Amino acid sequence: MSDYRSHPHHCQNNFVLPNDTVCINDGTFQLTASPTGGSWSGPGVNPATGVIDLNMAKGGVKMYNYVFEKGTSCEVSGSVNIK
């Protein structure tokens, strides 16, 4: 007879850095979130690295979204505004 034990999967909390103001002349800006390994979306952002090409994003307020474990019961997301 085998002994089967269920081990619940613990979902992680998401943390995205607060809104920020940057200069377009800086060239790039690194978005940060925890846990790592999720995906970013928004104007001029690399989905895997979270690096924004500020020249591609242009000026003005832009919203960037972060999703970790998309499509699972542990999906967490957050967003940040950069101007």
PDB file of N, CA, C and O in Angstrom:
ATOM      1  N   MET A   1       0.832  -1.163   0.000  1.00  0.00           N
ATOM      2  CA  MET A   1       0.000   0.000   0.000  1.00  0.00           C
ATOM      3  C   MET A   1       0.890   1.243   0.000  1.00  0.00           C
ATOM      4  O   MET A   1       1.811   1.342   0.789  1.00  0.00           O
ATOM      5  N   SER A   2       0.631   2.163  -0.890  1.00  0.00           N
ATOM      6  CA  SER A   2       1.454   3.365  -0.948  1.00  0.00           C
ATOM      7  C   SER A   2       0.840   4.463  -0.091  1.00  0.00           C
ATOM      8  O   SER A   2      -0.356   4.514   0.129  1.00  0.00           O
ATOM      9  N   ASP A   3       1.713   5.319   0.365  1.00  0.00           N
ATOM     10  CA  ASP A   3       1.291   6.445   1.203  1.00  0.00           C
ATOM     11  C   ASP A   3       1.329   7.701   0.334  1.00  0.00           C
ATOM     12  O   ASP A   3       2.404   8.149  -0.060  1.00  0.00           O
ATOM     13  N   TYR A   4       0.165   8.254  -0.002  1.00  0.00           N
ATOM     14  CA  TYR A   4       0.086   9.446  -0.842  1.00  0.00           C
ATOM     15  C   TYR A   4      -0.227  10.648   0.028  1.00  0.00           C
ATOM     16  O   TYR A   4      -1.175  10.647   0.789  1.00  0.00           O
ATOM     17  N   ARG A   5       0.599  11.682  -0.090  1.00  0.00           N
ATOM     18  CA  ARG A   5       0.366  12.919   0.656  1.00  0.00           C
ATOM     19  C   ARG A   5       0.324  14.079  -0.329  1.00  0.00           C
ATOM     20  O   ARG A   5       1.186  14.198  -1.181  1.00  0.00           O
ATOM     21  N   SER A   6      -0.643  14.898  -0.151  1.00  0.00           N
ATOM     22  CA  SER A   6      -0.780  16.070  -0.998  1.00  0.00           C
ATOM     23  C   SER A   6       0.013  17.216  -0.392  1.00  0.00           C
ATOM     24  O   SER A   6      -0.091  17.490   0.800  1.00  0.00           O
ATOM     25  N   HIS A   7       0.808  17.862  -1.223  1.00  0.00           N
ATOM     26  CA  HIS A   7       1.578  19.028  -0.782  1.00  0.00           C
ATOM     27  C   HIS A   7       1.025  20.247  -1.509  1.00  0.00           C
ATOM     28  O   HIS A   7       1.185  20.358  -2.716  1.00  0.00           O
ATOM     29  N   PRO A   8       0.353  21.112  -0.782  1.00  0.00           N
ATOM     30  CA  PRO A   8      -0.240  22.282  -1.452  1.00  0.00           C
ATOM     31  C   PRO A   8       0.837  23.173  -2.063  1.00  0.00           C
ATOM     32  O   PRO A   8       1.914  23.334  -1.512  1.00  0.00           O
ATOM     33  N   HIS A   9       0.507  23.714  -3.221  1.00  0.00           N
ATOM     34  CA  HIS A   9       1.400  24.664  -3.897  1.00  0.00           C
ATOM     35  C   HIS A   9       1.142  26.043  -3.305  1.00  0.00           C
ATOM     36  O   HIS A   9       0.011  26.506  -3.261  1.00  0.00           O
ATOM     37  N   HIS A  10       2.177  26.676  -2.834  1.00  0.00           N
ATOM     38  CA  HIS A  10       2.030  28.005  -2.234  1.00  0.00           C
ATOM     39  C   HIS A  10       2.277  29.070  -3.289  1.00  0.00           C
ATOM     40  O   HIS A  10       3.339  29.130  -3.887  1.00  0.00           O
ATOM     41  N   CYS A  11       1.288  29.872  -3.513  1.00  0.00           N
ATOM     42  CA  CYS A  11       1.402  30.957  -4.482  1.00  0.00           C
ATOM     43  C   CYS A  11       2.221  32.090  -3.878  1.00  0.00           C
ATOM     44  O   CYS A  11       2.254  32.277  -2.674  1.00  0.00           O
ATOM     45  N   GLN A  12       2.860  32.844  -4.760  1.00  0.00           N
ATOM     46  CA  GLN A  12       3.702  33.938  -4.307  1.00  0.00           C
ATOM     47  C   GLN A  12       2.970  35.261  -4.440  1.00  0.00           C
ATOM     48  O   GLN A  12       2.106  35.426  -5.285  1.00  0.00           O
ATOM     49  N   ASN A  13       3.342  36.190  -3.599  1.00  0.00           N
ATOM     50  CA  ASN A  13       2.827  37.553  -3.702  1.00  0.00           C
ATOM     51  C   ASN A  13       3.635  38.299  -4.741  1.00  0.00           C
ATOM     52  O   ASN A  13       4.809  38.025  -4.945  1.00  0.00           O
ATOM     53  N   ASN A  14       3.014  39.273  -5.364  1.00  0.00           N
ATOM     54  CA  ASN A  14       3.671  40.051  -6.406  1.00  0.00           C
ATOM     55  C   ASN A  14       4.040  41.422  -5.856  1.00  0.00           C
ATOM     56  O   ASN A  14       3.275  42.034  -5.134  1.00  0.00           O
ATOM     57  N   PHE A  15       5.206  41.897  -6.223  1.00  0.00           N
ATOM     58  CA  PHE A  15       5.656  43.221  -5.830  1.00  0.00           C
ATOM     59  C   PHE A  15       6.220  43.918  -7.055  1.00  0.00           C
ATOM     60  O   PHE A  15       7.114  43.393  -7.705  1.00  0.00           O
ATOM     61  N   VAL A  16       5.676  45.060  -7.404  1.00  0.00           N
ATOM     62  CA  VAL A  16       6.160  45.882  -8.510  1.00  0.00           C
ATOM     63  C   VAL A  16       6.583  47.214  -7.922  1.00  0.00           C
ATOM     64  O   VAL A  16       5.893  47.774  -7.077  1.00  0.00           O
ATOM     65  N   LEU A  17       7.739  47.718  -8.367  1.00  0.00           N
ATOM     66  CA  LEU A  17       8.211  49.006  -7.861  1.00  0.00           C
ATOM     67  C   LEU A  17       7.175  50.096  -8.104  1.00  0.00           C
ATOM     68  O   LEU A  17       6.401  50.023  -9.054  1.00  0.00           O
ATOM     69  N   PRO A  18       7.158  51.127  -7.269  1.00  0.00           N
ATOM     70  CA  PRO A  18       6.157  52.195  -7.402  1.00  0.00           C
ATOM     71  C   PRO A  18       6.359  53.035  -8.663  1.00  0.00           C
ATOM     72  O   PRO A  18       7.392  52.958  -9.315  1.00  0.00           O
ATOM     73  N   ASN A  19       5.344  53.843  -8.977  1.00  0.00           N
ATOM     74  CA  ASN A  19       5.414  54.752 -10.119  1.00  0.00           C
ATOM     75  C   ASN A  19       6.682  55.590 -10.042  1.00  0.00           C
ATOM     76  O   ASN A  19       7.190  55.864  -8.959  1.00  0.00           O
ATOM     77  N   ASP A  20       7.183  56.007 -11.218  1.00  0.00           N
ATOM     78  CA  ASP A  20       8.454  56.726 -11.250  1.00  0.00           C
ATOM     79  C   ASP A  20       8.442  57.722 -12.406  1.00  0.00           C
ATOM     80  O   ASP A  20       7.661  57.596 -13.342  1.00  0.00           O
ATOM     81  N   THR A  21       9.318  58.716 -12.319  1.00  0.00           N
ATOM     82  CA  THR A  21       9.530  59.681 -13.389  1.00  0.00           C
ATOM     83  C   THR A  21      10.969  59.549 -13.856  1.00  0.00           C
ATOM     84  O   THR A  21      11.887  59.544 -13.048  1.00  0.00           O
ATOM     85  N   VAL A  22      11.148  59.394 -15.185  1.00  0.00           N
ATOM     86  CA  VAL A  22      12.491  59.255 -15.753  1.00  0.00           C
ATOM     87  C   VAL A  22      12.646  60.221 -16.918  1.00  0.00           C
ATOM     88  O   VAL A  22      11.665  60.718 -17.466  1.00  0.00           O
ATOM     89  N   CYS A  23      13.874  60.476 -17.291  1.00  0.00           N
ATOM     90  CA  CYS A  23      14.184  61.357 -18.414  1.00  0.00           C
ATOM     91  C   CYS A  23      14.348  60.518 -19.678  1.00  0.00           C
ATOM     92  O   CYS A  23      15.083  59.530 -19.671  1.00  0.00           O
ATOM     93  N   ILE A  24      13.675  60.907 -20.760  1.00  0.00           N
ATOM     94  CA  ILE A  24      13.759  60.158 -22.013  1.00  0.00           C
ATOM     95  C   ILE A  24      15.203  60.085 -22.518  1.00  0.00           C
ATOM     96  O   ILE A  24      15.591  59.143 -23.192  1.00  0.00           O
ATOM     97  N   ASN A  25      16.026  61.062 -22.132  1.00  0.00           N
ATOM     98  CA  ASN A  25      17.432  61.066 -22.548  1.00  0.00           C
ATOM     99  C   ASN A  25      18.247  59.984 -21.847  1.00  0.00           C
ATOM    100  O   ASN A  25      19.393  59.743 -22.221  1.00  0.00           O
ATOM    101  N   ASP A  26      17.684  59.333 -20.824  1.00  0.00           N
ATOM    102  CA  ASP A  26      18.398  58.249 -20.137  1.00  0.00           C
ATOM    103  C   ASP A  26      18.571  57.026 -21.034  1.00  0.00           C
ATOM    104  O   ASP A  26      19.387  56.166 -20.753  1.00  0.00           O
ATOM    105  N   GLY A  27      17.781  56.928 -22.101  1.00  0.00           N
ATOM    106  CA  GLY A  27      17.921  55.816 -23.044  1.00  0.00           C
ATOM    107  C   GLY A  27      17.106  54.595 -22.666  1.00  0.00           C
ATOM    108  O   GLY A  27      16.277  54.142 -23.428  1.00  0.00           O
ATOM    109  N   THR A  28      17.366  54.030 -21.475  1.00  0.00           N
ATOM    110  CA  THR A  28      16.625  52.847 -21.031  1.00  0.00           C
ATOM    111  C   THR A  28      16.281  52.984 -19.547  1.00  0.00           C
ATOM    112  O   THR A  28      16.891  53.776 -18.831  1.00  0.00           O
ATOM    113  N   PHE A  29      15.317  52.185 -19.129  1.00  0.00           N
ATOM    114  CA  PHE A  29      14.929  52.140 -17.728  1.00  0.00           C
ATOM    115  C   PHE A  29      14.565  50.702 -17.390  1.00  0.00           C
ATOM    116  O   PHE A  29      13.838  50.049 -18.136  1.00  0.00           O
ATOM    117  N   GLN A  30      15.069  50.205 -16.272  1.00  0.00           N
ATOM    118  CA  GLN A  30      14.830  48.831 -15.842  1.00  0.00           C
ATOM    119  C   GLN A  30      13.647  48.755 -14.883  1.00  0.00           C
ATOM    120  O   GLN A  30      13.688  49.325 -13.791  1.00  0.00           O
ATOM    121  N   LEU A  31      12.580  48.059 -15.292  1.00  0.00           N
ATOM    122  CA  LEU A  31      11.463  47.779 -14.403  1.00  0.00           C
ATOM    123  C   LEU A  31      11.827  46.591 -13.519  1.00  0.00           C
ATOM    124  O   LEU A  31      12.564  45.698 -13.939  1.00  0.00           O
ATOM    125  N   THR A  32      11.305  46.566 -12.301  1.00  0.00           N
ATOM    126  CA  THR A  32      11.625  45.496 -11.364  1.00  0.00           C
ATOM    127  C   THR A  32      10.357  44.985 -10.712  1.00  0.00           C
ATOM    128  O   THR A  32       9.498  45.771 -10.311  1.00  0.00           O
ATOM    129  N   ALA A  33      10.254  43.664 -10.602  1.00  0.00           N
ATOM    130  CA  ALA A  33       9.122  43.036  -9.923  1.00  0.00           C
ATOM    131  C   ALA A  33       9.597  41.761  -9.247  1.00  0.00           C
ATOM    132  O   ALA A  33      10.626  41.194  -9.607  1.00  0.00           O
ATOM    133  N   SER A  34       8.846  41.335  -8.266  1.00  0.00           N
ATOM    134  CA  SER A  34       9.148  40.083  -7.580  1.00  0.00           C
ATOM    135  C   SER A  34       7.828  39.338  -7.399  1.00  0.00           C
ATOM    136  O   SER A  34       6.824  39.955  -7.040  1.00  0.00           O
ATOM    137  N   PRO A  35       7.776  38.066  -7.659  1.00  0.00           N
ATOM    138  CA  PRO A  35       8.873  37.192  -8.034  1.00  0.00           C
ATOM    139  C   PRO A  35       9.312  37.434  -9.482  1.00  0.00           C
ATOM    140  O   PRO A  35       8.527  37.912 -10.293  1.00  0.00           O
ATOM    141  N   THR A  36      10.555  37.118  -9.755  1.00  0.00           N
ATOM    142  CA  THR A  36      11.084  37.274 -11.108  1.00  0.00           C
ATOM    143  C   THR A  36      10.594  36.114 -11.976  1.00  0.00           C
ATOM    144  O   THR A  36      10.100  35.117 -11.474  1.00  0.00           O
ATOM    145  N   GLY A  37      10.741  36.269 -13.285  1.00  0.00           N
ATOM    146  CA  GLY A  37      10.353  35.203 -14.200  1.00  0.00           C
ATOM    147  C   GLY A  37       9.023  35.423 -14.871  1.00  0.00           C
ATOM    148  O   GLY A  37       8.568  34.605 -15.653  1.00  0.00           O
ATOM    149  N   GLY A  38       8.371  36.563 -14.583  1.00  0.00           N
ATOM    150  CA  GLY A  38       7.101  36.890 -15.220  1.00  0.00           C
ATOM    151  C   GLY A  38       7.329  37.603 -16.536  1.00  0.00           C
ATOM    152  O   GLY A  38       8.429  37.624 -17.078  1.00  0.00           O
ATOM    153  N   SER A  39       6.285  38.217 -17.037  1.00  0.00           N
ATOM    154  CA  SER A  39       6.338  38.883 -18.324  1.00  0.00           C
ATOM    155  C   SER A  39       5.808  40.310 -18.210  1.00  0.00           C
ATOM    156  O   SER A  39       4.776  40.555 -17.586  1.00  0.00           O
ATOM    157  N   TRP A  40       6.526  41.249 -18.841  1.00  0.00           N
ATOM    158  CA  TRP A  40       6.147  42.656 -18.870  1.00  0.00           C
ATOM    159  C   TRP A  40       5.438  42.981 -20.173  1.00  0.00           C
ATOM    160  O   TRP A  40       5.727  42.389 -21.214  1.00  0.00           O
ATOM    161  N   SER A  41       4.545  43.970 -20.141  1.00  0.00           N
ATOM    162  CA  SER A  41       3.950  44.503 -21.358  1.00  0.00           C
ATOM    163  C   SER A  41       3.801  46.011 -21.211  1.00  0.00           C
ATOM    164  O   SER A  41       3.677  46.522 -20.108  1.00  0.00           O
ATOM    165  N   GLY A  42       3.871  46.695 -22.345  1.00  0.00           N
ATOM    166  CA  GLY A  42       3.755  48.145 -22.371  1.00  0.00           C
ATOM    167  C   GLY A  42       4.628  48.712 -23.475  1.00  0.00           C
ATOM    168  O   GLY A  42       5.429  47.995 -24.085  1.00  0.00           O
ATOM    169  N   PRO A  43       4.515  50.014 -23.746  1.00  0.00           N
ATOM    170  CA  PRO A  43       5.245  50.638 -24.843  1.00  0.00           C
ATOM    171  C   PRO A  43       6.766  50.565 -24.677  1.00  0.00           C
ATOM    172  O   PRO A  43       7.306  51.002 -23.668  1.00  0.00           O
ATOM    173  N   GLY A  44       7.427  49.964 -25.666  1.00  0.00           N
ATOM    174  CA  GLY A  44       8.890  49.942 -25.702  1.00  0.00           C
ATOM    175  C   GLY A  44       9.561  49.022 -24.711  1.00  0.00           C
ATOM    176  O   GLY A  44      10.776  49.080 -24.550  1.00  0.00           O
ATOM    177  N   VAL A  45       8.814  48.136 -24.027  1.00  0.00           N
ATOM    178  CA  VAL A  45       9.422  47.273 -23.011  1.00  0.00           C
ATOM    179  C   VAL A  45       9.750  45.898 -23.584  1.00  0.00           C
ATOM    180  O   VAL A  45       9.003  45.354 -24.397  1.00  0.00           O
ATOM    181  N   ASN A  46      10.883  45.344 -23.158  1.00  0.00           N
ATOM    182  CA  ASN A  46      11.236  43.967 -23.479  1.00  0.00           C
ATOM    183  C   ASN A  46      10.457  43.078 -22.510  1.00  0.00           C
ATOM    184  O   ASN A  46      10.649  43.187 -21.298  1.00  0.00           O
ATOM    185  N   PRO A  47       9.570  42.205 -22.991  1.00  0.00           N
ATOM    186  CA  PRO A  47       8.716  41.406 -22.111  1.00  0.00           C
ATOM    187  C   PRO A  47       9.480  40.516 -21.125  1.00  0.00           C
ATOM    188  O   PRO A  47       9.014  40.286 -20.013  1.00  0.00           O
ATOM    189  N   ALA A  48      10.641  40.037 -21.520  1.00  0.00           N
ATOM    190  CA  ALA A  48      11.402  39.117 -20.670  1.00  0.00           C
ATOM    191  C   ALA A  48      12.282  39.827 -19.651  1.00  0.00           C
ATOM    192  O   ALA A  48      12.428  39.366 -18.523  1.00  0.00           O
ATOM    193  N   THR A  49      12.866  40.966 -20.034  1.00  0.00           N
ATOM    194  CA  THR A  49      13.832  41.625 -19.157  1.00  0.00           C
ATOM    195  C   THR A  49      13.258  42.801 -18.372  1.00  0.00           C
ATOM    196  O   THR A  49      13.822  43.198 -17.362  1.00  0.00           O
ATOM    197  N   GLY A  50      12.176  43.399 -18.867  1.00  0.00           N
ATOM    198  CA  GLY A  50      11.614  44.574 -18.204  1.00  0.00           C
ATOM    199  C   GLY A  50      12.370  45.849 -18.500  1.00  0.00           C
ATOM    200  O   GLY A  50      12.160  46.869 -17.843  1.00  0.00           O
ATOM    201  N   VAL A  51      13.242  45.840 -19.499  1.00  0.00           N
ATOM    202  CA  VAL A  51      13.981  47.044 -19.876  1.00  0.00           C
ATOM    203  C   VAL A  51      13.146  47.835 -20.880  1.00  0.00           C
ATOM    204  O   VAL A  51      12.720  47.307 -21.906  1.00  0.00           O
ATOM    205  N   ILE A  52      12.896  49.112 -20.550  1.00  0.00           N
ATOM    206  CA  ILE A  52      12.140  49.992 -21.443  1.00  0.00           C
ATOM    207  C   ILE A  52      13.122  50.779 -22.301  1.00  0.00           C
ATOM    208  O   ILE A  52      14.047  51.408 -21.777  1.00  0.00           O
ATOM    209  N   ASP A  53      12.913  50.768 -23.606  1.00  0.00           N
ATOM    210  CA  ASP A  53      13.629  51.658 -24.515  1.00  0.00           C
ATOM    211  C   ASP A  53      12.827  52.961 -24.510  1.00  0.00           C
ATOM    212  O   ASP A  53      11.747  53.041 -25.098  1.00  0.00           O
ATOM    213  N   LEU A  54      13.324  53.955 -23.792  1.00  0.00           N
ATOM    214  CA  LEU A  54      12.581  55.198 -23.594  1.00  0.00           C
ATOM    215  C   LEU A  54      12.338  55.951 -24.894  1.00  0.00           C
ATOM    216  O   LEU A  54      11.341  56.654 -25.032  1.00  0.00           O
ATOM    217  N   ASN A  55      13.225  55.808 -25.876  1.00  0.00           N
ATOM    218  CA  ASN A  55      13.011  56.458 -27.166  1.00  0.00           C
ATOM    219  C   ASN A  55      11.837  55.829 -27.902  1.00  0.00           C
ATOM    220  O   ASN A  55      11.079  56.512 -28.570  1.00  0.00           O
ATOM    221  N   MET A  56      11.661  54.510 -27.784  1.00  0.00           N
ATOM    222  CA  MET A  56      10.522  53.833 -28.406  1.00  0.00           C
ATOM    223  C   MET A  56       9.227  54.145 -27.671  1.00  0.00           C
ATOM    224  O   MET A  56       8.167  54.261 -28.278  1.00  0.00           O
ATOM    225  N   ALA A  57       9.315  54.280 -26.347  1.00  0.00           N
ATOM    226  CA  ALA A  57       8.132  54.532 -25.529  1.00  0.00           C
ATOM    227  C   ALA A  57       7.602  55.952 -25.714  1.00  0.00           C
ATOM    228  O   ALA A  57       6.426  56.202 -25.524  1.00  0.00           O
ATOM    229  N   LYS A  58       8.489  56.852 -26.089  1.00  0.00           N
ATOM    230  CA  LYS A  58       8.147  58.282 -26.245  1.00  0.00           C
ATOM    231  C   LYS A  58       7.791  58.907 -24.893  1.00  0.00           C
ATOM    232  O   LYS A  58       7.794  58.251 -23.869  1.00  0.00           O
ATOM    233  N   GLY A  59       7.471  60.179 -24.900  1.00  0.00           N
ATOM    234  CA  GLY A  59       7.170  60.902 -23.664  1.00  0.00           C
ATOM    235  C   GLY A  59       5.744  60.667 -23.186  1.00  0.00           C
ATOM    236  O   GLY A  59       4.938  60.026 -23.850  1.00  0.00           O
ATOM    237  N   GLY A  60       5.437  61.195 -22.012  1.00  0.00           N
ATOM    238  CA  GLY A  60       4.104  61.067 -21.437  1.00  0.00           C
ATOM    239  C   GLY A  60       4.021  59.910 -20.451  1.00  0.00           C
ATOM    240  O   GLY A  60       4.967  59.158 -20.269  1.00  0.00           O
ATOM    241  N   VAL A  61       2.881  59.776 -19.820  1.00  0.00           N
ATOM    242  CA  VAL A  61       2.662  58.714 -18.842  1.00  0.00           C
ATOM    243  C   VAL A  61       2.349  57.412 -19.567  1.00  0.00           C
ATOM    244  O   VAL A  61       1.475  57.374 -20.437  1.00  0.00           O
ATOM    245  N   LYS A  62       3.069  56.362 -19.230  1.00  0.00           N
ATOM    246  CA  LYS A  62       2.866  55.034 -19.817  1.00  0.00           C
ATOM    247  C   LYS A  62       2.623  54.022 -18.698  1.00  0.00           C
ATOM    248  O   LYS A  62       3.268  54.087 -17.651  1.00  0.00           O
ATOM    249  N   MET A  63       1.714  53.080 -18.942  1.00  0.00           N
ATOM    250  CA  MET A  63       1.448  52.027 -17.969  1.00  0.00           C
ATOM    251  C   MET A  63       2.148  50.737 -18.422  1.00  0.00           C
ATOM    252  O   MET A  63       2.089  50.366 -19.594  1.00  0.00           O
ATOM    253  N   TYR A  64       2.813  50.094 -17.462  1.00  0.00           N
ATOM    254  CA  TYR A  64       3.483  48.821 -17.711  1.00  0.00           C
ATOM    255  C   TYR A  64       2.888  47.772 -16.783  1.00  0.00           C
ATOM    256  O   TYR A  64       2.715  48.012 -15.591  1.00  0.00           O
ATOM    257  N   ASN A  65       2.559  46.627 -17.354  1.00  0.00           N
ATOM    258  CA  ASN A  65       1.927  45.546 -16.606  1.00  0.00           C
ATOM    259  C   ASN A  65       2.881  44.377 -16.466  1.00  0.00           C
ATOM    260  O   ASN A  65       3.645  44.073 -17.388  1.00  0.00           O
ATOM    261  N   TYR A  66       2.812  43.701 -15.335  1.00  0.00           N
ATOM    262  CA  TYR A  66       3.650  42.539 -15.044  1.00  0.00           C
ATOM    263  C   TYR A  66       2.742  41.382 -14.636  1.00  0.00           C
ATOM    264  O   TYR A  66       1.837  41.566 -13.813  1.00  0.00           O
ATOM    265  N   VAL A  67       2.963  40.210 -15.220  1.00  0.00           N
ATOM    266  CA  VAL A  67       2.190  39.024 -14.883  1.00  0.00           C
ATOM    267  C   VAL A  67       3.148  37.875 -14.602  1.00  0.00           C
ATOM    268  O   VAL A  67       4.076  37.630 -15.367  1.00  0.00           O
ATOM    269  N   PHE A  68       2.890  37.163 -13.493  1.00  0.00           N
ATOM    270  CA  PHE A  68       3.680  35.993 -13.111  1.00  0.00           C
ATOM    271  C   PHE A  68       2.744  34.795 -13.054  1.00  0.00           C
ATOM    272  O   PHE A  68       1.648  34.887 -12.512  1.00  0.00           O
ATOM    273  N   GLU A  69       3.169  33.686 -13.616  1.00  0.00           N
ATOM    274  CA  GLU A  69       2.391  32.439 -13.670  1.00  0.00           C
ATOM    275  C   GLU A  69       1.014  32.661 -14.302  1.00  0.00           C
ATOM    276  O   GLU A  69      -0.010  32.201 -13.792  1.00  0.00           O
ATOM    277  N   LYS A  70       1.026  33.341 -15.454  1.00  0.00           N
ATOM    278  CA  LYS A  70      -0.212  33.662 -16.168  1.00  0.00           C
ATOM    279  C   LYS A  70      -0.970  32.385 -16.519  1.00  0.00           C
ATOM    280  O   LYS A  70      -0.399  31.397 -16.949  1.00  0.00           O
ATOM    281  N   GLY A  71      -2.272  32.437 -16.312  1.00  0.00           N
ATOM    282  CA  GLY A  71      -3.130  31.324 -16.667  1.00  0.00           C
ATOM    283  C   GLY A  71      -3.179  30.194 -15.652  1.00  0.00           C
ATOM    284  O   GLY A  71      -3.759  29.150 -15.911  1.00  0.00           O
ATOM    285  N   THR A  72      -2.559  30.390 -14.487  1.00  0.00           N
ATOM    286  CA  THR A  72      -2.599  29.369 -13.441  1.00  0.00           C
ATOM    287  C   THR A  72      -3.414  29.889 -12.260  1.00  0.00           C
ATOM    288  O   THR A  72      -3.780  31.059 -12.206  1.00  0.00           O
ATOM    289  N   SER A  73      -3.670  29.008 -11.308  1.00  0.00           N
ATOM    290  CA  SER A  73      -4.398  29.435 -10.112  1.00  0.00           C
ATOM    291  C   SER A  73      -3.560  30.375  -9.244  1.00  0.00           C
ATOM    292  O   SER A  73      -4.074  31.002  -8.336  1.00  0.00           O
ATOM    293  N   CYS A  74      -2.269  30.471  -9.531  1.00  0.00           N
ATOM    294  CA  CYS A  74      -1.362  31.350  -8.772  1.00  0.00           C
ATOM    295  C   CYS A  74      -1.004  32.611  -9.546  1.00  0.00           C
ATOM    296  O   CYS A  74      -0.046  33.297  -9.200  1.00  0.00           O
ATOM    297  N   GLU A  75      -1.759  32.923 -10.605  1.00  0.00           N
ATOM    298  CA  GLU A  75      -1.450  34.114 -11.386  1.00  0.00           C
ATOM    299  C   GLU A  75      -1.505  35.355 -10.506  1.00  0.00           C
ATOM    300  O   GLU A  75      -2.458  35.550  -9.752  1.00  0.00           O
ATOM    301  N   VAL A  76      -0.464  36.157 -10.586  1.00  0.00           N
ATOM    302  CA  VAL A  76      -0.431  37.445  -9.911  1.00  0.00           C
ATOM    303  C   VAL A  76       0.012  38.495 -10.919  1.00  0.00           C
ATOM    304  O   VAL A  76       0.772  38.204 -11.838  1.00  0.00           O
ATOM    305  N   SER A  77      -0.486  39.718 -10.750  1.00  0.00           N
ATOM    306  CA  SER A  77      -0.119  40.763 -11.683  1.00  0.00           C
ATOM    307  C   SER A  77      -0.057  42.093 -10.958  1.00  0.00           C
ATOM    308  O   SER A  77      -0.577  42.247  -9.856  1.00  0.00           O
ATOM    309  N   GLY A  78       0.595  43.029 -11.600  1.00  0.00           N
ATOM    310  CA  GLY A  78       0.704  44.375 -11.066  1.00  0.00           C
ATOM    311  C   GLY A  78       1.007  45.335 -12.185  1.00  0.00           C
ATOM    312  O   GLY A  78       1.340  44.913 -13.297  1.00  0.00           O
ATOM    313  N   SER A  79       0.888  46.611 -11.919  1.00  0.00           N
ATOM    314  CA  SER A  79       1.194  47.606 -12.937  1.00  0.00           C
ATOM    315  C   SER A  79       1.874  48.805 -12.307  1.00  0.00           C
ATOM    316  O   SER A  79       1.794  49.025 -11.095  1.00  0.00           O
ATOM    317  N   VAL A  80       2.585  49.546 -13.138  1.00  0.00           N
ATOM    318  CA  VAL A  80       3.311  50.721 -12.698  1.00  0.00           C
ATOM    319  C   VAL A  80       3.211  51.773 -13.809  1.00  0.00           C
ATOM    320  O   VAL A  80       3.192  51.423 -14.996  1.00  0.00           O
ATOM    321  N   ASN A  81       3.107  53.042 -13.432  1.00  0.00           N
ATOM    322  CA  ASN A  81       3.098  54.141 -14.387  1.00  0.00           C
ATOM    323  C   ASN A  81       4.470  54.802 -14.396  1.00  0.00           C
ATOM    324  O   ASN A  81       5.010  55.109 -13.342  1.00  0.00           O
ATOM    325  N   ILE A  82       4.983  55.000 -15.602  1.00  0.00           N
ATOM    326  CA  ILE A  82       6.273  55.677 -15.785  1.00  0.00           C
ATOM    327  C   ILE A  82       6.025  56.886 -16.677  1.00  0.00           C
ATOM    328  O   ILE A  82       5.347  56.799 -17.694  1.00  0.00           O
ATOM    329  N   LYS A  83       6.568  58.031 -16.248  1.00  0.00           N
ATOM    330  CA  LYS A  83       6.452  59.215 -17.119  1.00  0.00           C
ATOM    331  C   LYS A  83       7.794  59.887 -17.247  1.00  0.00           C
ATOM    332  O   LYS A  83       8.689  59.689 -16.451  1.00  0.00           O
TER     333      LYS A  83
END
